[in-house]
PDB file of C-alpha atoms and ligand atoms in Angstrom:
ATOM      1  CA  MET A 249     -11.116  -9.372  -3.923  1.00 36.00           C
ATOM      2  CA  GLN A 250     -10.374  -8.877  -7.719  1.00 36.00           C
ATOM      3  CA  ASN A 251      -6.887  -9.834  -6.700  1.00 39.00           C
ATOM      4  CA  PHE A 252      -8.085 -12.904  -5.261  1.00 36.00           C
ATOM      5  CA  MET A 253     -10.315 -14.090  -8.024  1.00 37.00           C
ATOM      6  CA  ASP A 254      -7.635 -13.374 -10.557  1.00 38.00           C
ATOM      7  CA  ARG A 255      -4.961 -15.384  -8.923  1.00 38.00           C
ATOM      8  CA  SER A 256      -7.219 -17.957  -7.579  1.00 38.00           C
ATOM      9  CA  ALA A 257      -7.479 -19.169 -11.401  1.00 39.00           C
ATOM     10  CA  SER A 258      -4.241 -20.846 -10.954  1.00 43.00           C
ATOM     11  CA  PRO A 259      -4.286 -24.250 -12.668  1.00 43.00           C
ATOM     12  CA  ARG A 260      -1.403 -25.491 -10.397  1.00 52.00           C
ATOM     13  CA  ILE A 261      -3.515 -25.873  -7.325  1.00 56.00           C
ATOM     14  CA  GLY A 262      -7.067 -25.990  -9.065  1.00 57.00           C
ATOM     15  CA  GLY A 263      -6.746 -29.719  -9.026  1.00 60.00           C
ATOM     16  CA  GLY A 264      -8.981 -30.871  -6.527  1.00 75.00           C
ATOM     17  CA  LEU A 265      -7.087 -29.268  -3.769  1.00 83.00           C
ATOM     18  CA  THR A 266      -9.836 -28.434  -0.600  1.00 90.00           C
ATOM     19  CA  PRO A 267      -9.892 -26.663   2.488  1.00 93.00           C
ATOM     20  CA  ALA A 268      -8.963 -29.870   4.197  1.00 94.00           C
ATOM     21  CA  ASP A 269      -5.719 -30.095   2.472  1.00 93.00           C
ATOM     22  CA  ILE A 270      -5.058 -26.615   3.916  1.00 94.00           C
ATOM     23  CA  SER A 271      -6.021 -27.756   7.184  1.00 95.00           C
ATOM     24  CA  SER A 272      -3.778 -30.534   7.106  1.00 95.00           C
ATOM     25  CA  ALA A 273      -1.025 -28.339   6.037  1.00 96.00           C
ATOM     26  CA  LEU A 274      -1.565 -25.990   9.028  1.00 95.00           C
ATOM     27  CA  ILE A 275      -1.236 -29.520  11.241  1.00 96.00           C
ATOM     28  CA  ALA A 276       2.035 -29.996   9.638  1.00 96.00           C
ATOM     29  CA  GLN A 277       3.295 -26.502  10.204  1.00 95.00           C
ATOM     30  CA  GLU A 278       3.801 -25.989   6.294  1.00 97.00           C
ATOM     31  CA  LEU A 279       2.613 -22.393   6.604  1.00 97.00           C
ATOM     32  CA  TYR A 280       4.741 -19.859   7.556  1.00 96.00           C
ATOM     33  CA  LEU A 281       4.827 -16.133   7.675  1.00 97.00           C
ATOM     34  CA  HIS A 282       6.718 -13.444   5.919  1.00 97.00           C
ATOM     35  CA  TYR A 283       6.799  -9.777   6.574  1.00 97.00           C
ATOM     36  CA  GLN A 284       6.867  -6.801   4.233  1.00 98.00           C
ATOM     37  CA  ALA A 285       8.155  -3.404   5.315  1.00 98.00           C
ATOM     38  CA  GLN A 286       5.742  -0.359   5.452  1.00 98.00           C
ATOM     39  CA  VAL A 287       7.724   2.761   5.778  1.00 98.00           C
ATOM     40  CA  ASP A 288       6.954   6.583   6.288  1.00 98.00           C
ATOM     41  CA  ALA A 289       6.805   8.090   2.728  1.00 98.00           C
ATOM     42  CA  VAL A 290       8.517  11.473   3.661  1.00 98.00           C
ATOM     43  CA  THR A 291      11.111  10.149   5.925  1.00 97.00           C
ATOM     44  CA  GLY A 292      11.627   6.646   4.818  1.00 96.00           C
ATOM     45  CA  LYS A 293      11.669   5.384   8.209  1.00 96.00           C
ATOM     46  CA  LEU A 294      10.440   2.040   9.067  1.00 97.00           C
ATOM     47  CA  ARG A 295       6.902   1.802  10.469  1.00 98.00           C
ATOM     48  CA  GLY A 296       6.006  -1.545  10.614  1.00 98.00           C
ATOM     49  CA  PHE A 297       5.623  -4.959   8.642  1.00 98.00           C
ATOM     50  CA  GLU A 298       2.352  -6.527   6.914  1.00 98.00           C
ATOM     51  CA  ALA A 299       2.372 -10.336   7.801  1.00 98.00           C
ATOM     52  CA  LEU A 300       1.842 -12.434   4.818  1.00 97.00           C
ATOM     53  CA  MET A 301       0.992 -16.174   4.869  1.00 96.00           C
ATOM     54  CA  ARG A 302       2.982 -18.461   2.634  1.00 96.00           C
ATOM     55  CA  TRP A 303       2.421 -22.235   2.343  1.00 96.00           C
ATOM     56  CA  ASN A 304       5.510 -24.383   1.477  1.00 95.00           C
ATOM     57  CA  SER A 305       3.854 -27.549   0.006  1.00 94.00           C
ATOM     58  CA  PRO A 306       5.854 -30.713  -0.187  1.00 93.00           C
ATOM     59  CA  THR A 307       4.300 -31.569  -3.521  1.00 92.00           C
ATOM     60  CA  LEU A 308       3.552 -27.882  -4.883  1.00 90.00           C
ATOM     61  CA  GLY A 309       6.353 -25.966  -3.669  1.00 92.00           C
ATOM     62  CA  ALA A 310       6.012 -22.422  -2.498  1.00 91.00           C
ATOM     63  CA  VAL A 311       2.218 -21.541  -2.953  1.00 92.00           C
ATOM     64  CA  ALA A 312       1.129 -17.718  -2.610  1.00 92.00           C
ATOM     65  CA  PRO A 313      -1.791 -16.746  -0.330  1.00 93.00           C
ATOM     66  CA  GLY A 314      -3.548 -15.381  -3.271  1.00 90.00           C
ATOM     67  CA  GLU A 315      -3.756 -19.058  -4.565  1.00 91.00           C
ATOM     68  CA  PHE A 316      -4.762 -20.576  -1.249  1.00 93.00           C
ATOM     69  CA  ILE A 317      -6.674 -18.292   0.668  1.00 93.00           C
ATOM     70  CA  PRO A 318      -9.542 -17.921  -1.903  1.00 90.00           C
ATOM     71  CA  LEU A 319     -10.024 -21.742  -1.427  1.00 91.00           C
ATOM     72  CA  VAL A 320     -10.605 -21.595   2.185  1.00 93.00           C
ATOM     73  CA  GLU A 321     -12.191 -18.140   2.628  1.00 90.00           C
ATOM     74  CA  SER A 322     -15.791 -19.721   2.862  1.00 88.00           C
ATOM     75  CA  SER A 323     -14.793 -22.743   5.005  1.00 92.00           C
ATOM     76  CA  GLU A 324     -13.903 -22.971   8.821  1.00 93.00           C
ATOM     77  CA  VAL A 325     -10.240 -23.355   7.682  1.00 95.00           C
ATOM     78  CA  ILE A 326      -9.917 -19.526   7.425  1.00 94.00           C
ATOM     79  CA  HIS A 327     -10.581 -19.354  11.078  1.00 93.00           C
ATOM     80  CA  GLU A 328      -7.676 -21.820  11.727  1.00 94.00           C
ATOM     81  CA  ILE A 329      -5.493 -19.766   9.695  1.00 95.00           C
ATOM     82  CA  TRP A 330      -6.216 -16.842  11.684  1.00 95.00           C
ATOM     83  CA  ASP A 331      -5.415 -18.597  14.934  1.00 95.00           C
ATOM     84  CA  TYR A 332      -1.981 -19.841  13.398  1.00 96.00           C
ATOM     85  CA  LEU A 333      -1.274 -16.385  12.205  1.00 96.00           C
ATOM     86  CA  LEU A 334      -1.863 -14.690  15.633  1.00 96.00           C
ATOM     87  CA  GLN A 335       0.194 -17.636  17.337  1.00 96.00           C
ATOM     88  CA  HIS A 336       3.200 -17.012  14.836  1.00 96.00           C
ATOM     89  CA  VAL A 337       3.125 -13.353  14.883  1.00 96.00           C
ATOM     90  CA  SER A 338       3.317 -13.703  18.821  1.00 94.00           C
ATOM     91  CA  GLU A 339       6.092 -16.190  18.307  1.00 95.00           C
ATOM     92  CA  ASP A 340       7.981 -13.965  16.178  1.00 95.00           C
ATOM     93  CA  ARG A 341       7.776 -11.016  18.281  1.00 92.00           C
ATOM     94  CA  VAL A 342       9.149 -12.757  21.240  1.00 91.00           C
ATOM     95  CA  ALA A 343      11.888 -14.572  19.255  1.00 94.00           C
ATOM     96  CA  HIS A 344      13.336 -11.871  17.422  1.00 93.00           C
ATOM     97  CA  GLY A 345      12.566  -8.850  19.923  1.00 89.00           C
ATOM     98  CA  ILE A 346      10.577  -6.718  17.570  1.00 89.00           C
ATOM     99  CA  PRO A 347      11.113  -3.019  18.707  1.00 90.00           C
ATOM    100  CA  ALA A 348       7.662  -2.247  20.363  1.00 88.00           C
ATOM    101  CA  ASP A 349       7.314   0.804  18.039  1.00 93.00           C
ATOM    102  CA  LEU A 350       6.748  -0.899  15.054  1.00 96.00           C
ATOM    103  CA  HIS A 351       3.298  -2.118  14.033  1.00 97.00           C
ATOM    104  CA  VAL A 352       2.204  -5.423  12.395  1.00 97.00           C
ATOM    105  CA  ALA A 353      -0.474  -5.403  10.000  1.00 98.00           C
ATOM    106  CA  LEU A 354      -2.761  -8.662   9.683  1.00 98.00           C
ATOM    107  CA  ASN A 355      -5.168  -9.376   6.845  1.00 97.00           C
ATOM    108  CA  LEU A 356      -8.628 -10.397   7.716  1.00 95.00           C
ATOM    109  CA  SER A 357     -11.117 -11.705   5.201  1.00 91.00           C
ATOM    110  CA  ALA A 358     -14.881 -11.091   5.065  1.00 86.00           C
ATOM    111  CA  ASN A 359     -15.825 -14.473   6.584  1.00 88.00           C
ATOM    112  CA  GLN A 360     -13.624 -13.896   9.493  1.00 91.00           C
ATOM    113  CA  LEU A 361     -15.186 -10.312  10.008  1.00 92.00           C
ATOM    114  CA  ILE A 362     -18.844 -11.687  10.222  1.00 91.00           C
ATOM    115  CA  ARG A 363     -17.976 -14.167  12.894  1.00 92.00           C
ATOM    116  CA  PRO A 364     -19.498 -13.056  16.190  1.00 91.00           C
ATOM    117  CA  GLY A 365     -16.794 -13.139  18.850  1.00 92.00           C
ATOM    118  CA  LEU A 366     -13.907 -12.548  16.376  1.00 95.00           C
ATOM    119  CA  SER A 367     -13.053  -9.188  18.208  1.00 96.00           C
ATOM    120  CA  GLY A 368     -13.479 -10.736  21.702  1.00 96.00           C
ATOM    121  CA  ALA A 369     -10.927 -13.697  20.814  1.00 96.00           C
ATOM    122  CA  PHE A 370      -8.750 -10.925  19.223  1.00 96.00           C
ATOM    123  CA  GLU A 371      -8.742  -8.939  22.619  1.00 97.00           C
ATOM    124  CA  ASN A 372      -7.689 -11.852  24.482  1.00 97.00           C
ATOM    125  CA  TRP A 373      -4.738 -12.661  22.029  1.00 95.00           C
ATOM    126  CA  LEU A 374      -3.854  -9.104  22.465  1.00 96.00           C
ATOM    127  CA  LYS A 375      -3.605  -9.304  25.887  1.00 96.00           C
ATOM    128  CA  ALA A 376      -1.976 -12.628  26.275  1.00 95.00           C
ATOM    129  CA  ALA A 377       0.664 -11.352  23.812  1.00 93.00           C
ATOM    130  CA  HIS A 378       1.377  -8.371  25.550  1.00 92.00           C
ATOM    131  CA  ILE A 379       0.827  -6.205  22.358  1.00 93.00           C
ATOM    132  CA  ASP A 380       0.319  -2.635  22.190  1.00 94.00           C
ATOM    133  CA  CYS A 381      -3.026  -2.512  20.374  1.00 96.00           C
ATOM    134  CA  SER A 382      -2.023   0.813  18.958  1.00 96.00           C
ATOM    135  CA  GLN A 383       0.706  -1.013  16.990  1.00 96.00           C
ATOM    136  CA  VAL A 384      -1.910  -3.522  15.459  1.00 97.00           C
ATOM    137  CA  HIS A 385      -3.084  -2.749  12.020  1.00 98.00           C
ATOM    138  CA  VAL A 386      -6.115  -5.048  10.483  1.00 98.00           C
ATOM    139  CA  GLU A 387      -6.433  -4.916   6.741  1.00 97.00           C
ATOM    140  CA  ILE A 388      -9.728  -5.894   5.344  1.00 95.00           C
ATOM    141  CA  THR A 389     -10.763  -5.839   1.829  1.00 89.00           C
ATOM    142  CA  GLU A 390     -13.628  -3.531   0.475  1.00 83.00           C
ATOM    143  CA  SER A 391     -15.456  -6.775  -0.564  1.00 81.00           C
ATOM    144  CA  ALA A 392     -15.634  -7.626   3.017  1.00 83.00           C
ATOM    145  CA  LEU A 393     -17.960  -4.634   3.707  1.00 83.00           C
ATOM    146  CA  LEU A 394     -20.305  -6.139   1.277  1.00 80.00           C
ATOM    147  CA  GLN A 395     -21.220  -8.418   3.839  1.00 76.00           C
ATOM    148  CA  MET A 396     -21.950  -5.617   6.295  1.00 76.00           C
ATOM    149  CA  GLY A 397     -24.278  -6.786   9.052  1.00 84.00           C
ATOM    150  CA  GLN A 398     -24.375  -6.539  12.937  1.00 89.00           C
ATOM    151  CA  SER A 399     -21.584  -8.814  13.560  1.00 91.00           C
ATOM    152  CA  LEU A 400     -19.338  -7.222  11.224  1.00 92.00           C
ATOM    153  CA  GLU A 401     -19.994  -3.753  12.385  1.00 93.00           C
ATOM    154  CA  ARG A 402     -19.639  -4.928  15.985  1.00 95.00           C
ATOM    155  CA  ASN A 403     -16.087  -6.603  15.406  1.00 96.00           C
ATOM    156  CA  LEU A 404     -14.833  -3.369  13.602  1.00 96.00           C
ATOM    157  CA  TRP A 405     -15.940  -0.933  16.500  1.00 97.00           C
ATOM    158  CA  HIS A 406     -14.728  -3.362  19.306  1.00 97.00           C
ATOM    159  CA  MET A 407     -11.219  -3.692  17.500  1.00 98.00           C
ATOM    160  CA  ARG A 408     -11.057   0.042  17.142  1.00 98.00           C
ATOM    161  CA  ASP A 409     -12.183   0.509  20.722  1.00 98.00           C
ATOM    162  CA  LEU A 410      -9.105  -1.581  21.702  1.00 97.00           C
ATOM    163  CA  GLY A 411      -7.049   0.781  19.710  1.00 98.00           C
ATOM    164  CA  VAL A 412      -6.613  -1.286  16.704  1.00 98.00           C
ATOM    165  CA  SER A 413      -6.505   0.536  13.486  1.00 98.00           C
ATOM    166  CA  ILE A 414      -8.449  -0.713  10.689  1.00 97.00           C
ATOM    167  CA  TRP A 415      -7.378  -0.218   6.824  1.00 97.00           C
ATOM    168  CA  LEU A 416      -9.264  -0.710   3.874  1.00 95.00           C
ATOM    169  CA  ASP A 417      -7.033  -3.011   1.522  1.00 95.00           C
ATOM    170  CA  ASP A 418      -6.634  -3.086  -2.311  1.00 92.00           C
ATOM    171  CA  PHE A 419      -8.800   0.249  -2.233  1.00 93.00           C
ATOM    172  CA  GLY A 420     -10.138   1.194  -5.501  1.00 90.00           C
ATOM    173  CA  THR A 421     -10.690  -2.458  -6.819  1.00 90.00           C
ATOM    174  CA  GLY A 422     -13.564  -3.407  -4.759  1.00 81.00           C
ATOM    175  CA  PHE A 423     -17.357  -2.300  -3.917  1.00 76.00           C
ATOM    176  CA  SER A 424     -16.890   0.007  -0.998  1.00 73.00           C
ATOM    177  CA  SER A 425     -19.361   2.889  -0.851  1.00 80.00           C
ATOM    178  CA  LEU A 426     -18.284   6.247   0.336  1.00 86.00           C
ATOM    179  CA  ARG A 427     -20.851   5.737   3.003  1.00 87.00           C
ATOM    180  CA  HIS A 428     -18.788   2.969   4.605  1.00 88.00           C
ATOM    181  CA  LEU A 429     -15.791   5.615   4.862  1.00 90.00           C
ATOM    182  CA  ARG A 430     -17.975   7.967   6.487  1.00 90.00           C
ATOM    183  CA  ASP A 431     -19.768   5.576   8.937  1.00 90.00           C
ATOM    184  CA  LEU A 432     -17.231   2.937   9.697  1.00 92.00           C
ATOM    185  CA  PRO A 433     -14.158   3.212  12.177  1.00 96.00           C
ATOM    186  CA  ILE A 434     -11.743   3.210   9.082  1.00 96.00           C
ATOM    187  CA  THR A 435      -8.297   4.463  10.001  1.00 97.00           C
ATOM    188  CA  GLY A 436      -6.989   4.390   6.439  1.00 97.00           C
ATOM    189  CA  LEU A 437      -6.846   3.333   2.722  1.00 97.00           C
ATOM    190  CA  LYS A 438      -4.254   1.280   1.119  1.00 97.00           C
ATOM    191  CA  ILE A 439      -4.258   2.157  -2.616  1.00 97.00           C
ATOM    192  CA  ASP A 440      -4.283  -1.017  -4.754  1.00 96.00           C
ATOM    193  CA  GLN A 441      -0.853  -1.805  -6.381  1.00 97.00           C
ATOM    194  CA  SER A 442      -2.940  -1.661  -9.608  1.00 97.00           C
ATOM    195  CA  PHE A 443      -3.083   2.151  -9.714  1.00 97.00           C
ATOM    196  CA  VAL A 444       0.427   2.344  -8.610  1.00 98.00           C
ATOM    197  CA  CYS A 445       2.217  -0.047 -11.236  1.00 97.00           C
ATOM    198  CA  ASP A 446       1.832   2.472 -14.269  1.00 96.00           C
ATOM    199  CA  LEU A 447       1.724   5.803 -12.224  1.00 96.00           C
ATOM    200  CA  GLU A 448       4.506   7.558 -13.970  1.00 95.00           C
ATOM    201  CA  ASP A 449       2.937   6.519 -17.420  1.00 97.00           C
ATOM    202  CA  ASN A 450      -0.590   6.490 -16.997  1.00 97.00           C
ATOM    203  CA  LEU A 451      -2.417   9.907 -16.467  1.00 97.00           C
ATOM    204  CA  ASP A 452      -5.627   8.358 -15.542  1.00 97.00           C
ATOM    205  CA  ASP A 453      -3.863   6.331 -12.753  1.00 97.00           C
ATOM    206  CA  PHE A 454      -2.160   9.569 -11.682  1.00 97.00           C
ATOM    207  CA  ARG A 455      -5.502  11.484 -11.324  1.00 97.00           C
ATOM    208  CA  ILE A 456      -7.287   8.438  -9.504  1.00 96.00           C
ATOM    209  CA  VAL A 457      -4.319   8.541  -6.840  1.00 97.00           C
ATOM    210  CA  SER A 458      -4.427  12.310  -6.587  1.00 97.00           C
ATOM    211  CA  ALA A 459      -8.427  11.930  -5.784  1.00 96.00           C
ATOM    212  CA  ILE A 460      -7.876   8.980  -3.662  1.00 96.00           C
ATOM    213  CA  VAL A 461      -5.521  10.795  -1.253  1.00 97.00           C
ATOM    214  CA  ALA A 462      -7.441  14.186  -1.665  1.00 96.00           C
ATOM    215  CA  MET A 463     -10.449  12.138  -0.467  1.00 96.00           C
ATOM    216  CA  ALA A 464      -8.660  10.519   2.360  1.00 96.00           C
ATOM    217  CA  ASN A 465      -7.266  13.793   3.386  1.00 94.00           C
ATOM    218  CA  SER A 466     -10.448  15.581   3.673  1.00 95.00           C
ATOM    219  CA  LEU A 467     -11.961  12.534   5.396  1.00 95.00           C
ATOM    220  CA  GLY A 468      -9.185  12.471   7.921  1.00 96.00           C
ATOM    221  CA  LEU A 469      -8.078   9.162   6.593  1.00 97.00           C
ATOM    222  CA  ALA A 470      -4.401   7.865   6.167  1.00 98.00           C
ATOM    223  CA  VAL A 471      -3.155   6.451   3.239  1.00 98.00           C
ATOM    224  CA  ILE A 472      -0.668   3.722   2.190  1.00 98.00           C
ATOM    225  CA  ALA A 473       0.517   2.752  -1.267  1.00 98.00           C
ATOM    226  CA  GLU A 474       1.111  -0.625  -2.000  1.00 98.00           C
ATOM    227  CA  GLY A 475       3.371  -2.366  -4.862  1.00 98.00           C
ATOM    228  CA  VAL A 476       5.813   0.450  -4.994  1.00 98.00           C
ATOM    229  CA  GLU A 477       8.670  -0.572  -7.021  1.00 98.00           C
ATOM    230  CA  SER A 478      10.380   2.504  -8.499  1.00 98.00           C
ATOM    231  CA  ILE A 479      11.897   5.520  -6.864  1.00 97.00           C
ATOM    232  CA  SER A 480       9.980   7.823  -9.299  1.00 97.00           C
ATOM    233  CA  GLN A 481       6.617   5.944  -8.033  1.00 98.00           C
ATOM    234  CA  ALA A 482       7.757   6.592  -4.425  1.00 98.00           C
ATOM    235  CA  ARG A 483       8.281  10.237  -5.244  1.00 98.00           C
ATOM    236  CA  MET A 484       5.196  10.932  -7.023  1.00 98.00           C
ATOM    237  CA  LEU A 485       3.321   8.986  -4.223  1.00 98.00           C
ATOM    238  CA  THR A 486       5.050  11.071  -1.490  1.00 98.00           C
ATOM    239  CA  GLN A 487       4.476  14.434  -3.396  1.00 97.00           C
ATOM    240  CA  LEU A 488       0.655  13.315  -3.778  1.00 97.00           C
ATOM    241  CA  GLY A 489       0.806  13.248   0.036  1.00 97.00           C
ATOM    242  CA  CYS A 490       0.606   9.179   0.604  1.00 98.00           C
ATOM    243  CA  ASP A 491       1.732   8.833   4.359  1.00 98.00           C
ATOM    244  CA  MET A 492       3.289   5.124   4.042  1.00 98.00           C
ATOM    245  CA  LEU A 493       4.749   3.237   1.013  1.00 98.00           C
ATOM    246  CA  GLN A 494       5.061  -0.408   0.803  1.00 98.00           C
ATOM    247  CA  GLY A 495       6.440  -2.518  -1.896  1.00 98.00           C
ATOM    248  CA  TYR A 496       9.516  -4.211  -3.680  1.00 98.00           C
ATOM    249  CA  LEU A 497      11.499  -1.025  -3.925  1.00 98.00           C
ATOM    250  CA  ILE A 498      11.345  -0.740   0.012  1.00 97.00           C
ATOM    251  CA  GLY A 499      11.558  -4.564   0.589  1.00 97.00           C
ATOM    252  CA  ARG A 500       9.965  -7.954  -0.446  1.00 97.00           C
ATOM    253  CA  PRO A 501       8.129 -10.000   1.966  1.00 97.00           C
ATOM    254  CA  VAL A 502      10.844 -12.078   3.864  1.00 97.00           C
ATOM    255  CA  ALA A 503      11.171 -14.062   7.103  1.00 97.00           C
ATOM    256  CA  MET A 504      11.093 -11.774  10.158  1.00 96.00           C
ATOM    257  CA  ALA A 505      14.732 -12.457  10.927  1.00 96.00           C
ATOM    258  CA  GLU A 506      15.960 -11.298   7.498  1.00 96.00           C
ATOM    259  CA  ALA A 507      13.508  -8.103   7.568  1.00 96.00           C
ATOM    260  CA  LEU A 508      14.864  -6.993  11.073  1.00 94.00           C
ATOM    261  CA  GLN A 509      18.485  -7.661   9.842  1.00 93.00           C
ATOM    262  CA  ALA A 510      18.028  -5.682   6.547  1.00 93.00           C
ATOM    263  CA  TRP A 511      16.636  -2.836   8.459  1.00 93.00           C
ATOM    264  CA  SER A 512      19.088  -2.842  11.310  1.00 90.00           C
ATOM    265  CA  ALA A 513      21.973  -2.618   8.852  1.00 80.00           C
ATOM    266  CA  PRO A 514      23.841   0.740   8.696  1.00 77.00           C
ATOM    267  CA  ARG A 515      22.185   1.522   5.128  1.00 74.00           C
ATOM    268  CA  PRO A 516      18.666   0.188   5.594  1.00 77.00           C
ATOM    269  CA  PRO A 517      16.959  -1.288   2.279  1.00 80.00           C
ATOM    270  CA  GLY A 518      14.698   0.988   0.506  1.00 69.00           C
ATOM    271  CA  ARG A 519      14.578   4.333  -1.257  1.00 58.00           C
ATOM    272  CA  ARG A 520      17.603   6.733  -1.239  1.00 49.00           C
ATOM    273  CA  GLY A 521      17.560  10.358  -1.969  1.00 44.00           C
TER     274      GLY A 521
HETATM  275  O1    G B  78       1.782 -12.299  -1.075  1.00 84.13           O
HETATM  276  P1    G B  78       0.496 -12.393  -2.058  1.00 84.13           P
HETATM  277  O2    G B  78       0.500 -11.185  -3.119  1.00 84.13           O
HETATM  278  O3    G B  78       0.286 -13.563  -2.767  1.00 84.13           O
HETATM  279  O4    G B  78      -0.981 -12.105  -1.152  1.00 84.13           O
HETATM  280  C1    G B  78      -2.029 -12.104  -1.537  1.00 84.13           C
HETATM  281  C2    G B  78      -3.151 -11.703  -0.630  1.00 84.13           C
HETATM  282  O5    G B  78      -3.432 -12.710   0.355  1.00 84.13           O
HETATM  283  C3    G B  78      -2.744 -10.575   0.030  1.00 84.13           C
HETATM  284  O6    G B  78      -3.374  -9.313  -0.483  1.00 84.13           O
HETATM  285  C4    G B  78      -3.062 -10.578   1.381  1.00 84.13           C
HETATM  286  O7    G B  78      -4.153  -9.669   1.478  1.00 84.13           O
HETATM  287  C5    G B  78      -3.618 -12.111   1.489  1.00 84.13           C
HETATM  288  N1    G B  78      -3.276 -12.631   2.742  1.00 84.13           N
HETATM  289  C6    G B  78      -2.102 -12.936   3.059  1.00 84.13           C
HETATM  290  N2    G B  78      -1.907 -13.554   4.344  1.00 84.13           N
HETATM  291  C7    G B  78      -3.202 -13.634   4.603  1.00 84.13           C
HETATM  292  C8    G B  78      -3.805 -14.310   5.646  1.00 84.13           C
HETATM  293  O8    G B  78      -3.087 -14.460   6.941  1.00 84.13           O
HETATM  294  N3    G B  78      -5.037 -14.019   5.848  1.00 84.13           N
HETATM  295  C9    G B  78      -5.956 -13.705   4.841  1.00 84.13           C
HETATM  296  N4    G B  78      -7.104 -13.386   4.978  1.00 84.13           N
HETATM  297  N5    G B  78      -5.240 -13.167   3.882  1.00 84.13           N
HETATM  298  C10   G B  78      -3.954 -13.194   3.733  1.00 84.13           C
HETATM  299  O1    G B  79      -2.838  -7.879   1.229  1.00 84.13           O
HETATM  300  P1    G B  79      -2.159  -7.163   0.163  1.00 84.13           P
HETATM  301  O2    G B  79      -2.890  -6.880  -1.141  1.00 84.13           O
HETATM  302  O3    G B  79      -1.594  -5.600   0.680  1.00 84.13           O
HETATM  303  O4    G B  79      -0.949  -7.919  -0.132  1.00 84.13           O
HETATM  304  C1    G B  79       0.416  -7.392  -0.778  1.00 84.13           C
HETATM  305  C2    G B  79       0.845  -8.320  -1.849  1.00 84.13           C
HETATM  306  O5    G B  79       1.355  -7.657  -2.889  1.00 84.13           O
HETATM  307  C3    G B  79       1.458  -9.299  -1.273  1.00 84.13           C
HETATM  308  O6    G B  79       1.251 -10.425  -1.467  1.00 84.13           O
HETATM  309  C4    G B  79       2.954  -8.976  -2.008  1.00 84.13           C
HETATM  310  O7    G B  79       3.648 -10.263  -2.098  1.00 84.13           O
HETATM  311  C5    G B  79       2.512  -8.398  -3.111  1.00 84.13           C
HETATM  312  N1    G B  79       3.668  -7.141  -3.290  1.00 84.13           N
HETATM  313  C6    G B  79       4.142  -6.522  -2.565  1.00 84.13           C
HETATM  314  N2    G B  79       4.725  -5.498  -2.842  1.00 84.13           N
HETATM  315  C7    G B  79       4.815  -5.609  -4.356  1.00 84.13           C
HETATM  316  C8    G B  79       5.402  -4.690  -5.313  1.00 84.13           C
HETATM  317  O8    G B  79       6.125  -4.066  -5.199  1.00 84.13           O
HETATM  318  N3    G B  79       4.882  -5.287  -6.522  1.00 84.13           N
HETATM  319  C9    G B  79       4.338  -6.357  -6.774  1.00 84.13           C
HETATM  320  N4    G B  79       3.899  -6.762  -7.835  1.00 84.13           N
HETATM  321  N5    G B  79       3.622  -7.118  -5.956  1.00 84.13           N
HETATM  322  C10   G B  79       3.794  -6.933  -4.485  1.00 84.13           C
HETATM  323 MN1   MN B  80      -2.980  -6.755   2.972  1.00 84.13          MN
END
């Protein structure tokens, strides 16, 4: 949430852009997906990709989701974005023959999660797309849990019952209570990149990450670290017990064709040694 707020302050798109503009962009097929690798921390093996929306605006150029998602989060357009995302993920899977043992991680905002019927429609999509639910991750922000209510809980449990795993995104920056970790069907935590970027130099960040991993381990939760940019960060995170790593060191978000090509090369991208 904090990320969203910080980045939404962009003056570039502050000038009167409305959810309707994003809706038109969807119709004009100006939005597209990039995928960023998530790898096993110990072996470096590719585990899956996070799907990240991008907007190629004819007037503004490339617009990051941190800039336009906040604009539409409390409008109907966020649901159109979800439908668009699902459609493109299925198309990419078919078009590129994505190996079945790789997961895809999808981001869901608070307003999507509180919509009754979200998980039912999601189930229909999973069936129609013939996607193995155990290879689908849903990333929700801690702030989404502030809107805790019957619909949100029902959606989360239904998705979990389908076999989809649920990850708390940007962990450590939001407002989730430990009660959520105990009572909700959470598979794992994504340590926010703000704790990762200074890990080598900032002892407090090191202690926070250690504490998050220790807590996750004792609660039986998995941990992904995001924003991993250096080998020394990757080493530290692995030693601390993170299960998966994601970040520019391993791979930038790119089109699916490019991502698969990079990972099928004899020497895949990412950490060595
Ligand atoms: O790539 P970038 O750092 O700009 O992404 C910013 C944030 O936008 C990410 O943390 C991600 O959670 C969010 N985001 C990206 N794609 C989607 C999407 O399709 N739906 C939602 N709700 N959020 C997305
Ligand atoms: O939803 P989530 O917060 O996980 O999205 C990750 C976002 O962080 C993406 O928008 C992506 O572009 C960005 N990102 C991914 N890896 C790195 C990294 O190594 N460094 C930085 N600064 N940003 C990253
Ligand atoms: Mn995410």
